[in-house]
């Protein structure tokens, strides 16, 4: 079975399958083959529970309850993001050019 067929059938991939797709199909760029852990920061890279990407610090934030109203979405650019329990945030992954110089992004949920 082709790896892309496996994604379509199962939706969840093992760390070995993720690494294979990253190498052969360039599914993730930049790809970090092992989890990197730095004191006080979230890990990033391939771990036993999947792939943790680095984020670039640009987010779309929705602070309302219930379904998302597109007119209430705001852009935030920051190094740290604190998200209240009812808020929702969407981030974008770092590009290959920015990943080498960027720090892993820190997001916190709660008061």
mmCIF file with all atom_site columns, C-alpha atoms in Angstrom:
data_model
loop_
_atom_site.group_PDB
_atom_site.id
_atom_site.type_symbol
_atom_site.label_atom_id
_atom_site.label_alt_id
_atom_site.label_comp_id
_atom_site.label_asym_id
_atom_site.label_entity_id
_atom_site.label_seq_id
_atom_site.pdbx_PDB_ins_code
_atom_site.Cartn_x
_atom_site.Cartn_y
_atom_site.Cartn_z
_atom_site.occupancy
_atom_site.B_iso_or_equiv
_atom_site.pdbx_formal_charge
_atom_site.auth_seq_id
_atom_site.auth_comp_id
_atom_site.auth_asym_id
_atom_site.auth_atom_id
_atom_site.pdbx_PDB_model_num
ATOM 1   C CA . UNK A 1 1   ? 0.000   0.000  0.000  1.00 0.00 ? 1   UNK A CA 1
ATOM 2   C CA . UNK A 1 2   ? 1.309   3.452  -0.917 1.00 0.00 ? 2   UNK A CA 1
ATOM 3   C CA . UNK A 1 3   ? 1.971   5.758  2.065  1.00 0.00 ? 3   UNK A CA 1
ATOM 4   C CA . UNK A 1 4   ? -0.503  8.373  0.811  1.00 0.00 ? 4   UNK A CA 1
ATOM 5   C CA . UNK A 1 5   ? -3.152  5.646  0.612  1.00 0.00 ? 5   UNK A CA 1
ATOM 6   C CA . UNK A 1 6   ? -2.344  4.795  4.245  1.00 0.00 ? 6   UNK A CA 1
ATOM 7   C CA . UNK A 1 7   ? -3.048  8.391  5.251  1.00 0.00 ? 7   UNK A CA 1
ATOM 8   C CA . UNK A 1 8   ? -6.359  8.369  3.391  1.00 0.00 ? 8   UNK A CA 1
ATOM 9   C CA . UNK A 1 9   ? -7.397  5.057  4.992  1.00 0.00 ? 9   UNK A CA 1
ATOM 10  C CA . UNK A 1 10  ? -6.211  5.539  8.576  1.00 0.00 ? 10  UNK A CA 1
ATOM 11  C CA . UNK A 1 11  ? -5.565  9.254  9.107  1.00 0.00 ? 11  UNK A CA 1
ATOM 12  C CA . UNK A 1 12  ? -2.961  8.528  11.814 1.00 0.00 ? 12  UNK A CA 1
ATOM 13  C CA . UNK A 1 13  ? 0.643   7.674  11.011 1.00 0.00 ? 13  UNK A CA 1
ATOM 14  C CA . UNK A 1 14  ? 3.409   6.156  13.107 1.00 0.00 ? 14  UNK A CA 1
ATOM 15  C CA . UNK A 1 15  ? 6.645   8.080  13.648 1.00 0.00 ? 15  UNK A CA 1
ATOM 16  C CA . UNK A 1 16  ? 8.361   5.773  11.118 1.00 0.00 ? 16  UNK A CA 1
ATOM 17  C CA . UNK A 1 17  ? 5.711   6.573  8.489  1.00 0.00 ? 17  UNK A CA 1
ATOM 18  C CA . UNK A 1 18  ? 5.979   10.317 9.178  1.00 0.00 ? 18  UNK A CA 1
ATOM 19  C CA . UNK A 1 19  ? 9.776   10.191 8.750  1.00 0.00 ? 19  UNK A CA 1
ATOM 20  C CA . UNK A 1 20  ? 9.406   8.239  5.495  1.00 0.00 ? 20  UNK A CA 1
ATOM 21  C CA . UNK A 1 21  ? 6.924   10.740 4.053  1.00 0.00 ? 21  UNK A CA 1
ATOM 22  C CA . UNK A 1 22  ? 9.076   13.673 5.148  1.00 0.00 ? 22  UNK A CA 1
ATOM 23  C CA . UNK A 1 23  ? 12.109  12.227 3.342  1.00 0.00 ? 23  UNK A CA 1
ATOM 24  C CA . UNK A 1 24  ? 10.455  10.830 0.219  1.00 0.00 ? 24  UNK A CA 1
ATOM 25  C CA . UNK A 1 25  ? 7.524   13.197 -0.391 1.00 0.00 ? 25  UNK A CA 1
ATOM 26  C CA . UNK A 1 26  ? 8.864   16.316 1.383  1.00 0.00 ? 26  UNK A CA 1
ATOM 27  C CA . UNK A 1 27  ? 5.678   16.343 3.472  1.00 0.00 ? 27  UNK A CA 1
ATOM 28  C CA . UNK A 1 28  ? 7.291   18.445 6.234  1.00 0.00 ? 28  UNK A CA 1
ATOM 29  C CA . UNK A 1 29  ? 9.826   21.189 5.623  1.00 0.00 ? 29  UNK A CA 1
ATOM 30  C CA . UNK A 1 30  ? 11.905  21.859 7.614  1.00 0.00 ? 30  UNK A CA 1
ATOM 31  C CA . UNK A 1 31  ? 11.882  18.318 9.011  1.00 0.00 ? 31  UNK A CA 1
ATOM 32  C CA . UNK A 1 32  ? 13.566  17.628 12.362 1.00 0.00 ? 32  UNK A CA 1
ATOM 33  C CA . UNK A 1 33  ? 14.062  13.835 12.671 1.00 0.00 ? 33  UNK A CA 1
ATOM 34  C CA . UNK A 1 34  ? 14.240  13.697 16.499 1.00 0.00 ? 34  UNK A CA 1
ATOM 35  C CA . UNK A 1 35  ? 12.411  15.603 19.207 1.00 0.00 ? 35  UNK A CA 1
ATOM 36  C CA . UNK A 1 36  ? 14.417  18.576 20.450 1.00 0.00 ? 36  UNK A CA 1
ATOM 37  C CA . UNK A 1 37  ? 13.813  19.592 24.053 1.00 0.00 ? 37  UNK A CA 1
ATOM 38  C CA . UNK A 1 38  ? 15.137  22.856 25.437 1.00 0.00 ? 38  UNK A CA 1
ATOM 39  C CA . UNK A 1 39  ? 14.669  23.924 29.054 1.00 0.00 ? 39  UNK A CA 1
ATOM 40  C CA . UNK A 1 40  ? 11.491  25.960 29.504 1.00 0.00 ? 40  UNK A CA 1
ATOM 41  C CA . UNK A 1 41  ? 10.270  25.537 25.924 1.00 0.00 ? 41  UNK A CA 1
ATOM 42  C CA . UNK A 1 42  ? 7.973   23.095 24.155 1.00 0.00 ? 42  UNK A CA 1
ATOM 43  C CA . UNK A 1 43  ? 9.657   20.328 22.213 1.00 0.00 ? 43  UNK A CA 1
ATOM 44  C CA . UNK A 1 44  ? 9.647   20.237 18.423 1.00 0.00 ? 44  UNK A CA 1
ATOM 45  C CA . UNK A 1 45  ? 10.482  17.579 15.848 1.00 0.00 ? 45  UNK A CA 1
ATOM 46  C CA . UNK A 1 46  ? 9.554   13.917 15.458 1.00 0.00 ? 46  UNK A CA 1
ATOM 47  C CA . UNK A 1 47  ? 8.642   12.089 18.651 1.00 0.00 ? 47  UNK A CA 1
ATOM 48  C CA . UNK A 1 48  ? 6.919   8.836  19.530 1.00 0.00 ? 48  UNK A CA 1
ATOM 49  C CA . UNK A 1 49  ? 3.511   10.565 19.564 1.00 0.00 ? 49  UNK A CA 1
ATOM 50  C CA . UNK A 1 50  ? 3.851   12.363 16.218 1.00 0.00 ? 50  UNK A CA 1
ATOM 51  C CA . UNK A 1 51  ? 5.457   15.515 14.871 1.00 0.00 ? 51  UNK A CA 1
ATOM 52  C CA . UNK A 1 52  ? 5.549   18.788 16.838 1.00 0.00 ? 52  UNK A CA 1
ATOM 53  C CA . UNK A 1 53  ? 6.150   21.700 14.443 1.00 0.00 ? 53  UNK A CA 1
ATOM 54  C CA . UNK A 1 54  ? 7.760   25.040 15.204 1.00 0.00 ? 54  UNK A CA 1
ATOM 55  C CA . UNK A 1 55  ? 5.391   27.948 14.736 1.00 0.00 ? 55  UNK A CA 1
ATOM 56  C CA . UNK A 1 56  ? 6.343   31.307 13.291 1.00 0.00 ? 56  UNK A CA 1
ATOM 57  C CA . UNK A 1 57  ? 4.622   33.625 15.788 1.00 0.00 ? 57  UNK A CA 1
ATOM 58  C CA . UNK A 1 58  ? 1.711   34.731 13.577 1.00 0.00 ? 58  UNK A CA 1
ATOM 59  C CA . UNK A 1 59  ? -1.732  33.665 14.767 1.00 0.00 ? 59  UNK A CA 1
ATOM 60  C CA . UNK A 1 60  ? -5.378  34.100 14.012 1.00 0.00 ? 60  UNK A CA 1
ATOM 61  C CA . UNK A 1 61  ? -7.257  34.472 17.302 1.00 0.00 ? 61  UNK A CA 1
ATOM 62  C CA . UNK A 1 62  ? -10.959 34.026 17.998 1.00 0.00 ? 62  UNK A CA 1
ATOM 63  C CA . UNK A 1 63  ? -12.048 34.801 21.560 1.00 0.00 ? 63  UNK A CA 1
ATOM 64  C CA . UNK A 1 64  ? -15.759 34.097 21.290 1.00 0.00 ? 64  UNK A CA 1
ATOM 65  C CA . UNK A 1 65  ? -17.778 31.074 22.397 1.00 0.00 ? 65  UNK A CA 1
ATOM 66  C CA . UNK A 1 66  ? -19.522 28.673 20.064 1.00 0.00 ? 66  UNK A CA 1
ATOM 67  C CA . UNK A 1 67  ? -19.065 28.595 16.297 1.00 0.00 ? 67  UNK A CA 1
ATOM 68  C CA . UNK A 1 68  ? -16.339 30.829 14.892 1.00 0.00 ? 68  UNK A CA 1
ATOM 69  C CA . UNK A 1 69  ? -17.543 34.125 13.426 1.00 0.00 ? 69  UNK A CA 1
ATOM 70  C CA . UNK A 1 70  ? -15.055 35.154 10.687 1.00 0.00 ? 70  UNK A CA 1
ATOM 71  C CA . UNK A 1 71  ? -15.699 38.854 11.377 1.00 0.00 ? 71  UNK A CA 1
ATOM 72  C CA . UNK A 1 72  ? -14.364 38.444 14.927 1.00 0.00 ? 72  UNK A CA 1
ATOM 73  C CA . UNK A 1 73  ? -10.993 36.847 14.008 1.00 0.00 ? 73  UNK A CA 1
ATOM 74  C CA . UNK A 1 74  ? -7.912  38.967 14.778 1.00 0.00 ? 74  UNK A CA 1
ATOM 75  C CA . UNK A 1 75  ? -4.277  38.644 13.718 1.00 0.00 ? 75  UNK A CA 1
ATOM 76  C CA . UNK A 1 76  ? -1.655  38.507 16.477 1.00 0.00 ? 76  UNK A CA 1
ATOM 77  C CA . UNK A 1 77  ? 2.112   38.564 16.038 1.00 0.00 ? 77  UNK A CA 1
ATOM 78  C CA . UNK A 1 78  ? 3.982   37.692 19.204 1.00 0.00 ? 78  UNK A CA 1
ATOM 79  C CA . UNK A 1 79  ? 6.699   35.570 20.761 1.00 0.00 ? 79  UNK A CA 1
ATOM 80  C CA . UNK A 1 80  ? 4.402   34.159 23.467 1.00 0.00 ? 80  UNK A CA 1
ATOM 81  C CA . UNK A 1 81  ? 0.673   33.610 23.244 1.00 0.00 ? 81  UNK A CA 1
ATOM 82  C CA . UNK A 1 82  ? -1.605  33.069 26.228 1.00 0.00 ? 82  UNK A CA 1
ATOM 83  C CA . UNK A 1 83  ? -4.925  31.581 25.135 1.00 0.00 ? 83  UNK A CA 1
ATOM 84  C CA . UNK A 1 84  ? -7.936  31.716 27.447 1.00 0.00 ? 84  UNK A CA 1
ATOM 85  C CA . UNK A 1 85  ? -9.903  28.455 27.818 1.00 0.00 ? 85  UNK A CA 1
ATOM 86  C CA . UNK A 1 86  ? -12.719 29.620 25.512 1.00 0.00 ? 86  UNK A CA 1
ATOM 87  C CA . UNK A 1 87  ? -10.440 31.147 22.843 1.00 0.00 ? 87  UNK A CA 1
ATOM 88  C CA . UNK A 1 88  ? -9.184  29.459 19.704 1.00 0.00 ? 88  UNK A CA 1
ATOM 89  C CA . UNK A 1 89  ? -5.867  30.100 17.951 1.00 0.00 ? 89  UNK A CA 1
ATOM 90  C CA . UNK A 1 90  ? -4.558  28.979 14.580 1.00 0.00 ? 90  UNK A CA 1
ATOM 91  C CA . UNK A 1 91  ? -0.824  29.224 13.925 1.00 0.00 ? 91  UNK A CA 1
ATOM 92  C CA . UNK A 1 92  ? 1.339   28.680 10.873 1.00 0.00 ? 92  UNK A CA 1
ATOM 93  C CA . UNK A 1 93  ? 4.470   26.592 10.846 1.00 0.00 ? 93  UNK A CA 1
ATOM 94  C CA . UNK A 1 94  ? 7.900   28.137 10.446 1.00 0.00 ? 94  UNK A CA 1
ATOM 95  C CA . UNK A 1 95  ? 9.402   28.167 6.963  1.00 0.00 ? 95  UNK A CA 1
ATOM 96  C CA . UNK A 1 96  ? 12.766  26.500 6.274  1.00 0.00 ? 96  UNK A CA 1
ATOM 97  C CA . UNK A 1 97  ? 14.379  29.954 6.143  1.00 0.00 ? 97  UNK A CA 1
ATOM 98  C CA . UNK A 1 98  ? 13.005  31.102 9.499  1.00 0.00 ? 98  UNK A CA 1
ATOM 99  C CA . UNK A 1 99  ? 13.190  27.802 11.398 1.00 0.00 ? 99  UNK A CA 1
ATOM 100 C CA . UNK A 1 100 ? 16.953  27.826 11.865 1.00 0.00 ? 100 UNK A CA 1
ATOM 101 C CA . UNK A 1 101 ? 16.906  31.239 13.516 1.00 0.00 ? 101 UNK A CA 1
ATOM 102 C CA . UNK A 1 102 ? 13.512  31.107 15.262 1.00 0.00 ? 102 UNK A CA 1
ATOM 103 C CA . UNK A 1 103 ? 12.861  29.953 18.775 1.00 0.00 ? 103 UNK A CA 1
ATOM 104 C CA . UNK A 1 104 ? 10.217  27.324 19.464 1.00 0.00 ? 104 UNK A CA 1
ATOM 105 C CA . UNK A 1 105 ? 6.925   29.078 20.105 1.00 0.00 ? 105 UNK A CA 1
ATOM 106 C CA . UNK A 1 106 ? 5.380   28.983 23.580 1.00 0.00 ? 106 UNK A CA 1
ATOM 107 C CA . UNK A 1 107 ? 1.594   28.873 23.928 1.00 0.00 ? 107 UNK A CA 1
ATOM 108 C CA . UNK A 1 108 ? -0.205  28.654 27.244 1.00 0.00 ? 108 UNK A CA 1
ATOM 109 C CA . UNK A 1 109 ? -3.861  27.892 27.900 1.00 0.00 ? 109 UNK A CA 1
ATOM 110 C CA . UNK A 1 110 ? -5.641  29.144 30.971 1.00 0.00 ? 110 UNK A CA 1
ATOM 111 C CA . UNK A 1 111 ? -5.552  32.116 33.333 1.00 0.00 ? 111 UNK A CA 1
#
